[in-house]
CSV table of C-alpha atoms (C1' of nucleotides) in Angstrom, one decimal:
chain,number,residue,atom,x,y,z
O,1,MET,CA,0.0,0.0,0.0
O,2,ASP,CA,1.1,3.5,-0.8
O,3,ILE,CA,2.7,5.2,2.2
O,4,ARG,CA,0.4,8.2,1.9
O,5,THR,CA,-2.7,5.9,2.0
O,6,ARG,CA,-1.2,4.0,4.9
O,7,ILE,CA,-0.7,7.3,6.8
O,8,LEU,CA,-4.3,8.4,6.0
O,9,LYS,CA,-5.7,5.1,7.2
O,10,ALA,CA,-3.6,5.1,10.4
O,11,ALA,CA,-4.6,8.7,11.1
O,12,ALA,CA,-8.3,7.9,10.7
O,13,ASP,CA,-7.9,4.8,13.0
O,14,VAL,CA,-6.0,6.6,15.7
O,15,TYR,CA,-8.4,9.6,15.5
O,16,ALA,CA,-11.4,7.3,15.7
O,17,SER,CA,-10.2,5.8,18.9
O,18,THR,CA,-8.6,8.7,20.7
O,19,GLY,CA,-9.9,11.9,19.1
O,20,PHE,CA,-8.1,15.0,17.8
O,21,ARG,CA,-5.9,15.7,20.8
O,22,GLY,CA,-5.3,12.0,21.4
O,23,ALA,CA,-4.2,11.4,17.8
O,24,THR,CA,-0.6,12.4,18.3
O,25,THR,CA,1.7,12.5,15.3
O,26,ARG,CA,4.1,10.0,17.0
O,27,ARG,CA,1.3,7.5,17.4
O,28,ILE,CA,0.0,7.9,13.9
O,29,ALA,CA,3.5,7.5,12.5
O,30,GLN,CA,3.9,4.3,14.6
O,31,GLU,CA,0.6,3.0,13.4
O,32,ALA,CA,1.5,3.7,9.8
O,33,GLY,CA,4.9,2.1,10.2
O,34,CYS,CA,6.8,5.2,9.1
O,35,ASN,CA,8.8,8.0,10.5
O,36,GLU,CA,7.0,10.9,12.2
O,37,ILE,CA,8.6,13.5,9.8
O,38,THR,CA,7.0,11.8,6.8
O,39,LEU,CA,3.6,12.9,8.1
O,40,PHE,CA,4.7,16.5,8.1
O,41,ARG,CA,6.4,16.2,4.7
O,42,HIS,CA,3.2,14.9,3.2
O,43,PHE,CA,0.5,16.9,4.9
O,44,GLY,CA,2.2,19.9,6.5
O,45,SER,CA,0.6,19.7,9.8
O,46,LYS,CA,-1.4,17.4,12.1
O,47,ALA,CA,-4.5,19.4,11.5
O,48,CYS,CA,-4.3,19.0,7.7
O,49,LEU,CA,-3.6,15.4,8.0
O,50,LEU,CA,-6.5,14.6,10.2
O,51,HIS,CA,-8.8,16.8,8.2
O,52,GLU,CA,-8.0,14.9,5.1
O,53,ALA,CA,-8.0,11.5,6.8
O,54,VAL,CA,-11.5,12.0,8.2
O,55,ARG,CA,-12.7,13.3,4.9
O,56,CYS,CA,-11.4,10.2,3.1
O,57,ALA,CA,-12.7,7.9,5.7
O,58,GLY,CA,-16.2,9.3,5.2
O,59,MET,CA,-15.9,9.2,1.4
O,60,GLU,CA,-15.4,5.5,1.3
O,61,ILE,CA,-19.1,5.2,1.4
O,62,ALA,CA,-21.0,3.4,-1.4
O,63,PRO,CA,-24.3,5.2,-1.0
O,64,THR,CA,-27.1,2.8,-1.1
O,65,THR,CA,-30.0,4.1,-3.3
O,66,LEU,CA,-33.7,3.5,-3.4
O,67,PRO,CA,-35.4,2.7,-6.7
O,68,ASP,CA,-37.1,5.7,-8.3
O,69,PRO,CA,-40.4,4.3,-9.2
O,70,PRO,CA,-41.1,2.5,-5.9
O,71,ARG,CA,-42.5,-1.0,-6.3
O,72,SER,CA,-42.3,-3.0,-3.1
O,73,PRO,CA,-42.0,-0.7,-0.1
O,74,ARG,CA,-41.3,-3.5,2.4
O,75,ALA,CA,-38.6,-5.2,0.4
O,76,GLU,CA,-37.0,-2.0,-0.8
O,77,LEU,CA,-37.0,-0.2,2.5
O,78,SER,CA,-35.9,-3.2,4.4
O,79,ASP,CA,-33.0,-3.7,2.1
O,80,TRP,CA,-32.1,0.0,2.3
O,81,ALA,CA,-32.4,0.1,6.1
O,82,HIS,CA,-30.2,-2.9,6.6
O,83,ARG,CA,-27.5,-1.5,4.4
O,84,GLN,CA,-27.6,1.9,6.1
O,85,HIS,CA,-27.5,0.3,9.5
O,86,GLN,CA,-24.6,-1.9,8.6
O,87,HIS,CA,-22.7,1.1,7.3
O,88,LEU,CA,-23.3,3.1,10.4
O,89,LEU,CA,-22.4,0.2,12.6
O,90,GLU,CA,-19.0,-0.2,10.8
O,91,LYS,CA,-18.2,3.5,11.1
O,92,ARG,CA,-19.6,4.0,14.5
O,93,SER,CA,-16.3,4.6,16.1
O,94,ILE,CA,-15.2,7.5,13.9
O,95,ILE,CA,-18.7,8.9,13.7
O,96,ARG,CA,-19.0,9.1,17.5
O,97,THR,CA,-15.6,10.7,17.7
O,98,CYS,CA,-16.5,13.3,15.1
O,99,MET,CA,-19.8,14.1,16.8
O,100,GLY,CA,-18.2,14.4,20.1
O,101,GLU,CA,-15.7,17.0,18.8
O,102,VAL,CA,-17.9,18.8,16.3
O,103,GLU,CA,-18.1,21.9,18.5
O,104,GLU,CA,-14.4,22.1,18.9
O,105,HIS,CA,-13.5,21.1,15.4
O,106,PRO,CA,-16.4,21.8,13.2
O,107,GLU,CA,-14.2,22.0,10.1
O,108,ILE,CA,-13.3,18.3,10.5
O,109,PHE,CA,-17.0,17.2,10.5
O,110,PRO,CA,-18.1,16.1,7.0
O,111,THR,CA,-21.3,18.1,6.7
O,112,ALA,CA,-22.9,19.1,3.5
O,113,ASP,CA,-21.5,16.3,1.4
O,114,GLY,CA,-22.0,13.8,4.2
O,115,ALA,CA,-23.6,10.5,3.7
O,116,THR,CA,-26.4,11.0,6.1
O,117,ASP,CA,-27.7,14.1,4.4
O,118,HIS,CA,-27.6,12.2,1.1
O,119,ALA,CA,-29.4,9.3,2.7
O,120,ALA,CA,-32.0,11.6,4.1
O,121,LEU,CA,-32.7,13.3,0.8
O,122,GLY,CA,-32.9,9.9,-1.0
O,123,LEU,CA,-35.3,8.5,1.6
O,124,THR,CA,-37.5,11.6,1.6
O,125,THR,CA,-37.8,11.5,-2.2
O,126,TYR,CA,-38.6,7.8,-2.1
O,127,LEU,CA,-41.4,8.5,0.5
O,128,ALA,CA,-42.8,11.2,-1.6
O,129,GLY,CA,-42.8,8.7,-4.5
O,130,LEU,CA,-44.7,6.3,-2.3
O,131,LYS,CA,-47.4,8.8,-1.7
O,132,ALA,CA,-47.6,9.9,-5.3
O,133,HIS,CA,-48.1,6.3,-6.4
O,134,LYS,CA,-50.8,5.7,-3.8
O,135,LEU,CA,-48.8,3.1,-2.0
O,136,THR,CA,-49.7,4.5,1.4
O,137,ALA,CA,-53.1,4.6,3.0
O,138,VAL,CA,-52.6,7.7,5.1
O,139,ASP,CA,-51.0,11.1,4.8
O,140,PHE,CA,-47.8,11.9,6.6
O,141,ASP,CA,-44.8,14.3,6.6
O,142,GLU,CA,-42.0,12.8,4.5
O,143,GLY,CA,-39.3,14.8,6.3
O,144,ALA,CA,-40.4,13.7,9.7
O,145,ALA,CA,-40.8,10.1,8.6
O,146,ALA,CA,-37.4,10.0,7.0
O,147,ALA,CA,-35.9,11.5,10.1
O,148,MET,CA,-37.6,8.9,12.2
O,149,LEU,CA,-36.3,5.9,10.3
O,150,ILE,CA,-32.8,7.3,9.9
O,151,GLY,CA,-32.9,8.4,13.5
O,152,VAL,CA,-33.6,5.0,14.9
O,153,LEU,CA,-31.0,3.4,12.6
O,154,PHE,CA,-28.5,5.9,13.7
O,155,ALA,CA,-29.3,5.7,17.4
O,156,ASP,CA,-29.2,1.9,17.3
O,157,ALA,CA,-25.9,1.8,15.5
O,158,MET,CA,-24.3,4.3,17.8
O,159,GLY,CA,-25.7,3.0,21.0
O,160,ARG,CA,-26.1,-0.8,20.8
O,161,ASP,CA,-22.6,-1.5,22.0
O,162,ILE,CA,-22.7,1.0,24.9
O,163,MET,CA,-26.3,0.8,26.0
O,164,PRO,CA,-27.2,-2.9,25.4
O,165,LYS,CA,-30.3,-2.6,27.5
O,166,LEU,CA,-31.9,-0.2,25.0
O,167,PHE,CA,-31.0,-2.3,22.0
O,168,PRO,CA,-31.3,-5.9,23.2
O,169,ALA,CA,-32.2,-7.6,19.9
O,170,LYS,CA,-29.6,-8.6,17.3
O,171,PRO,CA,-28.9,-6.0,14.7
O,172,GLU,CA,-30.7,-7.6,11.8
O,173,GLN,CA,-33.8,-8.6,13.8
O,174,ALA,CA,-33.9,-5.1,15.3
O,175,VAL,CA,-33.7,-3.4,11.9
O,176,THR,CA,-36.5,-5.6,10.6
O,177,ARG,CA,-38.7,-4.6,13.5
O,178,TYR,CA,-38.0,-0.9,13.0
O,179,VAL,CA,-39.0,-1.3,9.3
O,180,ASP,CA,-42.1,-3.1,10.3
O,181,LEU,CA,-43.1,-0.3,12.7
O,182,PHE,CA,-42.2,2.3,10.1
O,183,LEU,CA,-44.3,0.8,7.4
O,184,ARG,CA,-47.2,0.8,9.7
O,185,ALA,CA,-46.5,4.4,10.7
O,186,ILE,CA,-46.7,5.6,7.1
O,187,GLY,CA,-49.6,3.4,6.3
O,188,ALA,CA,-47.8,1.4,3.7
O,189,VAL,CA,-50.1,-0.7,1.6
O,190,LYS,CA,-49.5,-4.4,2.1
O,191,GLN,CA,-48.3,-6.2,-1.0
N,1,MET,CA,-22.1,28.6,45.6
N,2,ASP,CA,-19.8,26.1,47.3
N,3,ILE,CA,-16.4,26.0,45.8
N,4,ARG,CA,-16.6,22.2,45.3
N,5,THR,CA,-19.8,22.6,43.4
N,6,ARG,CA,-18.4,25.4,41.4
N,7,ILE,CA,-15.4,23.2,40.4
N,8,LEU,CA,-17.7,20.3,39.5
N,9,LYS,CA,-19.8,22.5,37.3
N,10,ALA,CA,-16.8,24.1,35.7
N,11,ALA,CA,-15.3,20.7,35.1
N,12,ALA,CA,-18.4,19.4,33.5
N,13,ASP,CA,-18.7,22.4,31.2
N,14,VAL,CA,-15.1,22.3,30.1
N,15,TYR,CA,-15.3,18.6,29.6
N,16,ALA,CA,-18.5,18.9,27.5
N,17,SER,CA,-16.9,21.4,25.2
N,18,THR,CA,-13.3,20.0,24.9
N,19,GLY,CA,-13.3,16.4,26.0
N,20,PHE,CA,-11.1,14.6,28.5
N,21,ARG,CA,-7.8,15.6,27.1
N,22,GLY,CA,-8.9,19.1,26.4
N,23,ALA,CA,-10.3,19.7,29.9
N,24,THR,CA,-7.0,20.8,31.4
N,25,THR,CA,-6.8,21.5,35.1
N,26,ARG,CA,-5.7,25.0,34.4
N,27,ARG,CA,-8.8,25.8,32.3
N,28,ILE,CA,-11.1,24.1,34.8
N,29,ALA,CA,-9.6,26.2,37.6
N,30,GLN,CA,-9.9,29.4,35.6
N,31,GLU,CA,-13.6,28.5,34.7
N,32,ALA,CA,-14.3,27.8,38.4
N,33,GLY,CA,-12.5,31.0,39.5
N,34,CYS,CA,-10.2,29.3,41.8
N,35,ASN,CA,-6.6,28.1,42.0
N,36,GLU,CA,-5.4,25.1,40.2
N,37,ILE,CA,-4.2,23.4,43.3
N,38,THR,CA,-7.6,23.5,44.9
N,39,LEU,CA,-8.8,21.0,42.3
N,40,PHE,CA,-6.1,18.5,43.4
N,41,ARG,CA,-6.7,19.1,47.1
N,42,HIS,CA,-10.4,18.4,46.6
N,43,PHE,CA,-10.4,15.6,44.1
N,44,GLY,CA,-6.9,14.2,44.1
N,45,SER,CA,-6.5,14.0,40.3
N,46,LYS,CA,-7.9,15.2,37.1
N,47,ALA,CA,-9.4,11.8,36.3
N,48,CYS,CA,-11.2,11.6,39.6
N,49,LEU,CA,-12.5,15.2,39.2
N,50,LEU,CA,-13.9,14.6,35.7
N,51,HIS,CA,-15.3,11.2,36.7
N,52,GLU,CA,-17.3,12.8,39.5
N,53,ALA,CA,-18.2,15.9,37.5
N,54,VAL,CA,-19.7,13.8,34.7
N,55,ARG,CA,-21.5,11.6,37.1
N,56,CYS,CA,-23.1,14.6,38.8
N,57,ALA,CA,-23.9,16.3,35.6
N,58,GLY,CA,-25.8,13.2,34.4
N,59,MET,CA,-27.5,12.8,37.8
N,60,GLU,CA,-29.2,16.2,37.6
N,61,ILE,CA,-31.9,14.5,35.6
N,62,ALA,CA,-35.5,14.7,36.8
N,63,PRO,CA,-36.7,11.5,35.2
N,64,THR,CA,-40.0,12.0,33.6
N,65,THR,CA,-42.3,9.1,34.2
N,66,LEU,CA,-45.3,7.7,32.4
N,67,PRO,CA,-48.5,6.9,34.2
N,68,ASP,CA,-48.9,3.3,35.3
N,69,PRO,CA,-52.5,2.6,34.1
N,70,PRO,CA,-52.2,4.2,30.7
N,71,ARG,CA,-55.2,6.4,29.8
N,72,SER,CA,-54.6,8.6,26.9
N,73,PRO,CA,-51.7,7.3,24.8
N,74,ARG,CA,-51.4,10.4,22.6
N,75,ALA,CA,-51.4,12.9,25.4
N,76,GLU,CA,-49.2,10.9,27.7
N,77,LEU,CA,-46.7,9.9,25.1
N,78,SER,CA,-46.6,13.3,23.6
N,79,ASP,CA,-45.9,14.9,26.9
N,80,TRP,CA,-43.3,12.3,27.8
N,81,ALA,CA,-41.5,12.6,24.4
N,82,HIS,CA,-41.3,16.4,24.6
N,83,ARG,CA,-39.8,16.2,28.0
N,84,GLN,CA,-37.3,13.6,27.0
N,85,HIS,CA,-36.3,15.5,23.9
N,86,GLN,CA,-36.0,18.7,25.8
N,87,HIS,CA,-33.7,17.1,28.3
N,88,LEU,CA,-31.5,15.4,25.6
N,89,LEU,CA,-31.3,18.7,23.8
N,90,GLU,CA,-30.1,20.6,26.9
N,91,LYS,CA,-27.5,17.9,27.6
N,92,ARG,CA,-26.5,17.2,24.1
N,93,SER,CA,-23.0,18.7,24.4
N,94,ILE,CA,-21.9,16.5,27.3
N,95,ILE,CA,-23.7,13.5,25.9
N,96,ARG,CA,-21.9,13.8,22.6
N,97,THR,CA,-18.6,14.2,24.3
N,98,CYS,CA,-19.2,11.2,26.5
N,99,MET,CA,-20.2,9.0,23.6
N,100,GLY,CA,-17.2,10.1,21.5
N,101,GLU,CA,-14.9,9.1,24.3
N,102,VAL,CA,-16.6,6.0,25.6
N,103,GLU,CA,-14.1,3.7,24.0
N,104,GLU,CA,-11.2,5.5,25.6
N,105,HIS,CA,-12.8,6.3,28.9
N,106,PRO,CA,-15.6,3.8,29.5
N,107,GLU,CA,-15.5,4.4,33.2
N,108,ILE,CA,-16.6,8.0,32.8
N,109,PHE,CA,-19.7,7.0,30.8
N,110,PRO,CA,-22.8,6.8,33.1
N,111,THR,CA,-24.1,3.4,32.0
N,112,ALA,CA,-26.3,1.2,34.1
N,113,ASP,CA,-27.8,4.0,36.2
N,114,GLY,CA,-28.1,6.2,33.2
N,115,ALA,CA,-31.2,8.1,32.4
N,116,THR,CA,-31.6,6.6,29.0
N,117,ASP,CA,-31.8,3.1,30.3
N,118,HIS,CA,-34.3,4.2,32.8
N,119,ALA,CA,-36.3,5.9,30.2
N,120,ALA,CA,-36.2,2.8,28.0
N,121,LEU,CA,-37.5,0.6,30.8
N,122,GLY,CA,-40.3,3.0,31.7
N,123,LEU,CA,-41.4,3.3,28.1
N,124,THR,CA,-41.3,-0.4,27.5
N,125,THR,CA,-43.4,-1.0,30.6
N,126,TYR,CA,-45.9,1.6,29.5
N,127,LEU,CA,-46.2,0.1,26.0
N,128,ALA,CA,-46.8,-3.3,27.6
N,129,GLY,CA,-49.5,-1.7,29.6
N,130,LEU,CA,-51.1,-0.3,26.5
N,131,LYS,CA,-51.3,-3.8,25.0
N,132,ALA,CA,-52.6,-5.2,28.2
N,133,HIS,CA,-55.4,-2.6,28.3
N,134,LYS,CA,-56.3,-3.2,24.7
N,135,LEU,CA,-55.4,0.3,23.7
N,136,THR,CA,-53.6,-0.8,20.6
N,137,ALA,CA,-55.1,-2.4,17.5
N,138,VAL,CA,-52.1,-4.4,16.4
N,139,ASP,CA,-49.4,-6.5,18.0
N,140,PHE,CA,-45.8,-5.2,18.2
N,141,ASP,CA,-42.5,-5.7,20.0
N,142,GLU,CA,-42.4,-3.3,22.9
N,143,GLY,CA,-38.6,-3.3,23.0
N,144,ALA,CA,-38.2,-2.4,19.4
N,145,ALA,CA,-41.0,0.2,19.6
N,146,ALA,CA,-39.4,1.8,22.7
N,147,ALA,CA,-36.0,1.8,20.9
N,148,MET,CA,-37.6,3.4,17.9
N,149,LEU,CA,-39.2,6.3,19.8
N,150,ILE,CA,-36.2,6.9,22.0
N,151,GLY,CA,-33.9,6.5,19.1
N,152,VAL,CA,-35.4,9.2,17.0
N,153,LEU,CA,-35.7,11.6,20.0
N,154,PHE,CA,-32.0,10.9,20.7
N,155,ALA,CA,-30.9,11.3,17.1
N,156,ASP,CA,-32.9,14.4,16.6
N,157,ALA,CA,-31.5,16.0,19.8
N,158,MET,CA,-27.9,15.1,19.0
N,159,GLY,CA,-28.1,15.9,15.3
N,160,ARG,CA,-30.4,18.8,14.7
N,161,ASP,CA,-27.7,21.5,15.3
N,162,ILE,CA,-25.1,19.8,13.2
N,163,MET,CA,-27.2,18.2,10.5
N,164,PRO,CA,-30.0,20.7,9.9
N,165,LYS,CA,-31.0,19.2,6.6
N,166,LEU,CA,-32.0,16.0,8.3
N,167,PHE,CA,-34.0,17.8,11.0
N,168,PRO,CA,-35.5,20.9,9.4
N,169,ALA,CA,-38.6,21.2,11.5
N,170,LYS,CA,-38.7,23.1,14.8
N,171,PRO,CA,-38.1,20.9,17.8
N,172,GLU,CA,-41.6,20.8,19.2
N,173,GLN,CA,-43.2,20.3,15.8
N,174,ALA,CA,-40.8,17.6,14.9
N,175,VAL,CA,-41.4,15.7,18.2
N,176,THR,CA,-45.2,16.0,17.7
N,177,ARG,CA,-44.8,14.4,14.3
N,178,TYR,CA,-42.6,11.6,15.6
N,179,VAL,CA,-45.2,10.8,18.2
N,180,ASP,CA,-48.0,10.9,15.5
N,181,LEU,CA,-46.0,8.4,13.4
N,182,PHE,CA,-45.2,6.3,16.4
N,183,LEU,CA,-48.8,6.1,17.5
N,184,ARG,CA,-49.8,4.8,14.1
N,185,ALA,CA,-46.9,2.4,14.1
N,186,ILE,CA,-48.1,0.7,17.3
N,187,GLY,CA,-51.7,0.9,16.2
N,188,ALA,CA,-52.8,3.1,19.1
N,189,VAL,CA,-56.5,3.3,19.4
N,190,LYS,CA,-57.8,6.8,18.8
N,191,GLN,CA,-59.4,8.5,21.7
G,1,DA,C1',27.9,7.9,-12.9
G,2,DT,C1',25.2,11.9,-11.7
G,3,DG,C1',21.4,14.1,-9.8
G,4,DC,C1',16.8,14.1,-7.9
G,5,DC,C1',13.3,12.4,-4.9
G,6,DT,C1',11.6,9.9,-1.2
G,7,DT,C1',12.3,8.2,3.3
G,8,DG,C1',14.7,7.4,7.6
G,9,DC,C1',17.4,8.6,11.8
G,10,DA,C1',19.0,11.5,15.7
G,11,DA,C1',18.5,15.4,18.0
G,12,DG,C1',16.5,19.3,19.5
G,13,DC,C1',13.1,23.4,20.6
G,14,DA,C1',9.4,25.7,22.7
G,15,DT,C1',5.3,24.8,24.7
G,16,DA,C1',1.8,22.7,27.5
G,17,DC,C1',0.5,19.4,30.7
G,18,DA,C1',-0.5,16.9,35.5
G,19,DC,C1',1.0,17.3,39.7
G,20,DT,C1',4.1,18.8,43.8
G,21,DT,C1',6.4,21.6,47.4
G,22,DG,C1',6.8,25.5,50.4
G,23,DC,C1',4.9,29.3,52.3
G,24,DA,C1',1.5,32.9,53.3
G,25,DT,C1',-3.3,34.4,54.3
G,26,DA,C1',-7.9,34.3,55.8
G,27,DC,C1',-11.4,32.5,58.8
G,28,DA,C1',-13.6,29.8,62.3
G,29,DT,C1',-13.6,27.2,66.5
G,30,DC,C1',-12.0,26.6,70.9
D,1,DG,C1',-4.9,34.3,71.8
D,2,DA,C1',-4.0,29.5,70.0
D,3,DT,C1',-5.0,26.1,66.7
D,4,DG,C1',-6.7,23.9,62.7
D,5,DT,C1',-8.6,24.3,58.2
D,6,DA,C1',-9.5,26.0,53.6
D,7,DT,C1',-7.6,28.6,50.0
D,8,DG,C1',-4.2,31.2,47.3
D,9,DC,C1',0.5,32.3,45.2
D,10,DA,C1',5.1,31.3,43.2
D,11,DA,C1',8.0,28.2,41.6
D,12,DG,C1',9.3,23.9,39.9
D,13,DT,C1',9.5,18.7,38.0
D,14,DG,C1',9.2,15.4,34.7
D,15,DT,C1',6.9,14.2,30.7
D,16,DA,C1',4.5,14.6,26.2
D,17,DT,C1',3.5,17.2,22.2
D,18,DG,C1',3.8,19.6,17.5
D,19,DC,C1',7.2,20.6,14.6
D,20,DT,C1',12.1,21.7,12.8
D,21,DT,C1',16.9,21.0,11.4
D,22,DG,C1',20.8,18.5,9.6
D,23,DC,C1',22.4,14.6,7.5
D,24,DA,C1',22.5,10.0,5.4
D,25,DA,C1',20.6,6.0,2.6
D,26,DG,C1',18.2,4.1,-1.1
D,27,DG,C1',15.7,4.0,-5.6
D,28,DC,C1',15.2,5.8,-10.2
D,29,DA,C1',15.6,8.4,-14.5
D,30,DT,C1',18.8,10.5,-17.5
DNA sequence: ATGCCTTGCAAGCATACACTTGCATACATC
DNA sequence: GATGTATGCAAGTGTATGCTTGCAAGGCAT
C-alpha cells in the first residue's frame, strides 16, 4: 500500500479511537509504520492530516440508493435500512468521535456532502414517491418520517454496544422490526 | 455557591466542550474561578474530578415518568416525548462528548444507572401496559418500539444542530410528528 | 555515474500538561 | 490568643507534544 494511503488510514484509525488531541503525530506514525517526519512532509501539519484523513474515511461510502419508481416498499425499505445500519455500525467509532468533537473542530466534520444528508434526501424523495403512487393509506410528513427511520437506525448503530439494555435484539432482527413499525407508521399498503 | 460545586460544574462544562484531554486542570480552575491546586486538594487527580463531574452532571436529571395505568396514549406519550427531547437537547453537548470518548474512557460513561436506560425501561413497561389494556389495535414488539421512539428523539437532539438538513422542522413540531408516526406504528386506538 | 526524490534517523526546541512543594493568608472554633 | 482548616501564590519537576533542522541511505531516471 502507498505510504500516503497508509498514513491516512492510520490517522483515521487513531483519530477514531482517541480523538483529535489523542491522535498524536508520533502514534499515527507508529501505526502507519513510518517516521514521524514523513507525516509533516506529506501533509504539512497534524490538523491538515486529520482533516483529510477523516474526509477520506467518510468518502469510502458506497451510498445505497432507493429505486425511483417504488414498487415493493417493504422489500426496498428493508434492504435499504439494513445497508444503512450496517454502514453506520461499521463506522460508528469515527462517527461518534466526530460528533463528540464537532463543537471544537467543526471543520473536520463532514457536513454538506456527508452520507447522512444524502441518505435523508434519498429517503425523503422515495417516501414522496410512495405517496404519489398511492402506495400509502394515510398522509404523513415525509421529512419527519425520513428523520424517524434514519434516526432510529443511527441511534441503534451508535448505542447498541454501549447501551445494550436499550437495544437488546440482534442487529438484523432489530432493523427488521424498525422497518415493520415504520411501514405501519406511514400506512404502507401491504403487497 | 460552594467551591466544590463550582469546580464540578466548571469541570463538566469544560469537559463537555473540549473532552477529557482538552479539559486541562488550568482551564477548569480558571472557569471555576479558583486556584489550580484547589482541584487537586479536593479531588486528588484530574481523572477523579472529571469522573465525578460527569456523574453529577448526568444525575441532575428529573426522570419523567409515564402513568402506570395508561389512559390517553397520545397525550401521555406526547408529553413524555417532549420532555425527553428537551432534556436530551439541553445535555447534548456533554452526551456527545461522552459518547465520543466512551471507548477510551468507558469508566466515565454513566451506563447502568443512566437516564436513557431508565427511560427505556419505563417506556417499555408503558407500552406493555397499552397492549394489556387493549389500547392498541395491532401486536408489536415493545422493546423495538421503545428503541424506535427513544432512538429518534435521541438522534434528533444530537443531530439537529449539526445536520440541519436531516431535522429541518422546529423541535416541538418535529417531536409531535414523531409521536404521530409512532402512535400509528403501534396501532394506538384513537381516543 | 550523476542528480533528484523519497524516506529514515538522531537530536532538539518551545510549549503545555498533570501534579508537587513550600509558604502565606484568611477564617472559624475553641 | 491559639489552633486547625481551607484557599491562594510562586515556583518547579518530569513528561509529552507539534514541529524543525541537519544529514545520510536508497531507488530511479537521465
